[in-house]
XYZ file of C-alpha atoms in Angstrom:
278
model
C 123.162 332.602 -99.044
C 122.571 328.854 -99.336
C 122.558 326.604 -102.378
C 119.486 324.808 -101.106
C 118.229 322.808 -98.185
C 120.136 319.584 -97.751
C 118.090 316.404 -97.531
C 119.066 314.525 -94.389
C 119.893 310.845 -94.798
C 120.280 308.319 -92.036
C 123.208 305.936 -91.871
C 120.844 303.091 -92.702
C 119.628 304.887 -95.828
C 123.212 305.561 -96.888
C 124.137 301.917 -96.384
C 121.124 300.837 -98.437
C 122.220 303.088 -101.288
C 125.735 301.690 -101.225
C 124.594 298.072 -101.206
C 122.005 298.586 -103.967
C 123.470 296.881 -107.056
C 120.837 298.301 -109.441
C 122.699 301.386 -110.514
C 123.900 303.095 -113.655
C 127.581 303.304 -114.480
C 128.681 306.859 -113.887
C 130.912 308.937 -116.123
C 134.078 310.723 -115.062
C 134.453 314.469 -115.399
C 137.312 316.924 -115.193
C 136.122 320.447 -114.447
C 138.150 323.547 -115.197
C 136.699 325.512 -112.291
C 138.361 328.903 -112.780
C 137.390 331.776 -110.499
C 135.325 331.163 -107.335
C 132.939 333.811 -108.705
C 131.580 331.152 -111.054
C 129.619 329.992 -108.010
C 127.321 332.990 -108.297
C 127.535 333.982 -111.948
C 125.449 333.057 -114.956
C 127.972 332.809 -117.780
C 129.047 330.554 -120.640
C 130.928 328.257 -118.280
C 128.281 327.816 -115.625
C 125.522 327.274 -118.172
C 127.502 324.375 -119.600
C 127.960 322.920 -116.118
C 124.160 322.902 -115.786
C 123.844 321.130 -119.134
C 126.377 318.444 -118.268
C 124.695 317.658 -114.943
C 121.343 317.296 -116.682
C 122.805 314.988 -119.341
C 124.211 312.287 -117.025
C 122.540 309.931 -114.516
C 121.962 311.313 -111.050
C 124.855 310.071 -108.914
C 124.435 308.287 -105.612
C 127.438 310.215 -104.362
C 130.086 312.549 -105.731
C 133.789 312.033 -105.071
C 135.769 315.168 -105.849
C 139.521 315.489 -106.181
C 140.040 319.224 -105.791
C 143.185 321.234 -106.483
C 142.643 322.963 -103.150
C 143.136 320.065 -100.739
C 146.841 319.285 -100.655
C 148.214 316.967 -98.004
C 151.196 314.835 -97.035
C 149.664 311.419 -97.556
C 146.201 310.664 -98.924
C 142.992 311.343 -97.018
C 139.265 311.177 -97.661
C 136.607 313.230 -95.893
C 134.423 311.032 -93.714
C 132.049 313.347 -91.883
C 128.241 313.435 -91.995
C 128.065 317.183 -92.520
C 131.118 318.659 -94.256
C 131.622 322.366 -93.716
C 131.825 324.849 -96.558
C 135.426 326.069 -96.654
C 136.017 329.613 -97.920
C 139.630 329.162 -98.958
C 140.188 332.497 -100.729
C 140.237 336.215 -100.069
C 139.519 339.439 -101.902
C 136.090 338.411 -103.188
C 132.636 339.883 -102.437
C 131.075 339.187 -99.055
C 128.250 337.293 -100.752
C 130.782 334.660 -101.841
C 132.421 334.491 -98.422
C 129.026 333.801 -96.867
C 127.964 331.240 -99.457
C 127.101 327.819 -98.045
C 126.807 324.511 -99.869
C 125.160 322.240 -97.279
C 125.460 318.901 -99.076
C 125.601 315.852 -96.816
C 128.836 313.938 -96.549
C 129.121 310.172 -96.435
C 131.301 308.268 -93.979
C 129.999 305.120 -95.652
C 131.215 306.045 -99.122
C 134.478 307.295 -97.649
C 135.038 303.872 -96.080
C 134.179 302.140 -99.365
C 136.649 304.369 -101.192
C 139.343 303.561 -98.685
C 138.753 299.858 -99.378
C 139.292 300.408 -103.094
C 142.766 301.879 -102.612
C 145.535 299.342 -101.993
C 148.625 301.256 -103.100
C 148.715 303.533 -100.053
C 147.137 304.013 -96.657
C 144.161 306.367 -96.736
C 143.295 308.468 -93.719
C 139.615 308.917 -92.862
C 139.292 312.623 -92.095
C 136.315 313.001 -89.783
C 136.639 316.666 -88.839
C 139.551 318.653 -90.304
C 138.516 319.405 -93.893
C 135.130 319.683 -95.596
C 134.222 321.006 -99.057
C 136.572 323.601 -100.521
C 135.712 325.971 -103.355
C 137.238 323.669 -105.967
C 134.302 321.400 -105.140
C 131.386 323.604 -104.170
C 131.880 326.372 -106.738
C 131.161 323.801 -109.450
C 128.548 321.714 -107.642
C 126.537 324.785 -106.648
C 125.858 325.200 -110.361
C 125.560 321.519 -111.282
C 123.463 320.370 -108.299
C 122.054 323.477 -106.676
C 119.769 321.564 -104.293
C 122.842 320.197 -102.490
C 121.015 316.922 -101.837
C 123.625 314.468 -103.143
C 126.306 313.197 -100.741
C 129.686 314.778 -101.506
C 133.098 313.794 -100.220
C 136.669 314.679 -101.191
C 139.921 312.812 -101.758
C 143.044 314.806 -100.997
C 146.076 315.226 -103.259
C 149.387 314.069 -101.804
C 151.522 316.999 -102.945
C 154.709 315.053 -102.257
C 153.984 312.471 -104.974
C 154.534 312.697 -108.713
C 152.119 312.404 -111.600
C 152.294 308.619 -111.965
C 151.127 308.143 -108.367
C 148.026 310.253 -108.924
C 147.183 308.621 -112.247
C 147.505 305.128 -110.757
C 145.393 306.129 -107.764
C 142.702 307.250 -110.205
C 142.708 303.730 -111.655
C 141.961 302.315 -108.235
C 138.870 304.496 -108.017
C 137.313 303.133 -111.229
C 135.172 300.503 -109.526
C 133.222 303.224 -107.708
C 131.738 304.291 -111.034
C 129.936 300.963 -111.354
C 128.236 301.662 -108.028
C 126.874 305.088 -108.864
C 129.677 307.405 -107.759
C 130.497 310.387 -109.957
C 134.266 310.932 -109.900
C 135.087 314.580 -110.498
C 138.486 316.204 -110.777
C 138.436 319.965 -110.269
C 141.369 322.148 -111.290
C 142.617 323.823 -114.470
C 144.799 322.458 -117.281
C 146.523 325.852 -117.425
C 146.766 327.726 -114.133
C 149.273 330.527 -113.616
C 147.849 333.151 -111.254
C 151.021 335.216 -111.307
C 150.500 336.007 -114.976
C 146.779 336.788 -114.959
C 145.816 339.643 -117.234
C 142.463 341.347 -117.548
C 142.690 342.221 -121.242
C 144.279 340.764 -124.344
C 142.946 337.207 -124.288
C 144.908 334.031 -123.699
C 148.694 333.943 -123.812
C 150.139 332.002 -126.755
C 151.852 329.566 -124.392
C 148.559 328.936 -122.574
C 146.762 328.137 -125.830
C 149.688 325.994 -126.958
C 149.719 323.834 -123.830
C 145.937 323.524 -123.622
C 145.870 322.390 -127.253
C 148.705 319.936 -126.596
C 146.784 318.367 -123.728
C 143.764 317.915 -126.001
C 145.955 316.390 -128.717
C 147.512 313.893 -126.323
C 144.153 312.949 -124.815
C 142.790 312.328 -128.301
C 145.792 310.107 -129.086
C 145.390 308.223 -125.817
C 148.963 309.185 -124.899
C 148.482 309.293 -121.164
C 152.144 308.768 -120.393
C 153.136 312.062 -122.003
C 150.486 313.822 -119.943
C 151.753 312.165 -116.775
C 155.260 313.317 -117.706
C 154.030 316.839 -118.520
C 157.313 318.423 -117.430
C 158.849 317.096 -120.643
C 156.441 319.095 -122.808
C 158.564 322.230 -122.999
C 158.356 325.883 -122.049
C 154.599 326.124 -122.549
C 154.110 323.384 -119.955
C 156.480 325.123 -117.559
C 154.474 328.354 -117.770
C 151.081 326.628 -117.741
C 151.819 324.354 -114.767
C 154.173 326.317 -112.486
C 152.862 324.152 -109.650
C 150.942 320.913 -110.283
C 148.071 321.366 -107.816
C 145.530 322.320 -110.505
C 146.906 319.821 -113.024
C 146.907 316.682 -110.870
C 143.073 316.379 -110.771
C 143.199 315.799 -114.543
C 145.467 312.799 -113.978
C 143.017 311.290 -111.483
C 140.173 311.510 -113.969
C 142.315 310.112 -116.778
C 143.115 307.152 -114.548
C 139.489 306.637 -113.552
C 138.452 306.461 -117.213
C 138.919 303.201 -119.097
C 138.959 301.757 -122.616
C 135.176 301.536 -122.737
C 134.893 305.305 -122.461
C 134.822 307.939 -125.126
C 135.646 311.512 -124.181
C 134.215 314.865 -125.168
C 135.244 318.425 -124.344
C 133.267 321.384 -123.135
C 134.122 324.894 -121.973
C 137.203 325.156 -124.135
C 139.090 328.442 -124.013
C 140.901 330.524 -121.430
C 139.910 333.000 -118.742
C 142.048 335.907 -117.533
C 144.770 335.030 -119.999
C 146.355 332.239 -117.958
C 143.587 329.850 -116.849
C 142.273 327.172 -119.157
C 138.588 326.461 -118.646
C 138.748 323.166 -120.538
C 136.483 320.449 -119.172
C 136.451 316.777 -120.169
C 133.721 314.163 -119.873
C 134.418 310.428 -120.170
C 131.474 308.046 -120.466
């Protein structure tokens, strides 16, 4: 099953897009992506993803920071045709065969590398591709798969401040038509998933605390999330799904206002909260 036929672009066409200064400033979005099954399902979450995509300018490219690409060091995908990575198990065959054939962009990858001065960025030309943190959302937002997509990895050996500051360095890409998307979950504890009974109290507590701190503009407390008590400890047992939020917070600026969509929890221990800055 394919999300749609990708539109081939030549290197010259890509370069022309990048150099074109007549572009709209893009928003920043954090997506609570939840289960990979959202790729195929029509539900309250995926319908909102459709709505958000239709409400913002069409990006020239999409840079995704996904919870599912963890590295030692920072890398950016730089291949023409990124593969669809099926980084999960135990799901229907239709999901395992799903393809999202969006083009990549070595050109945008190189531009992104130029924007980052705090660390060396590796240009990954063959190892990674698009993991389900990226394509499960984009298959619903941009089903034609005709917008260049590339990923920035998460250095799992760095703390929250590093990721937030790196997000700041990505801001300039917004002015050139790049949609910066973080994909994870504010609350993500797979060990405590439950099929009935709704959200845990601690999950609701931490999700609400994150909203409160975002509304106050208290980014430092969100960076230092480990100081937020037992609810934070249960909600973020490992920071892989939380760090993408810090990237998007950093990529936003004082000109932006933020709104929420897809509030609530899935399977008791996954927050589906999404945030749009524009």
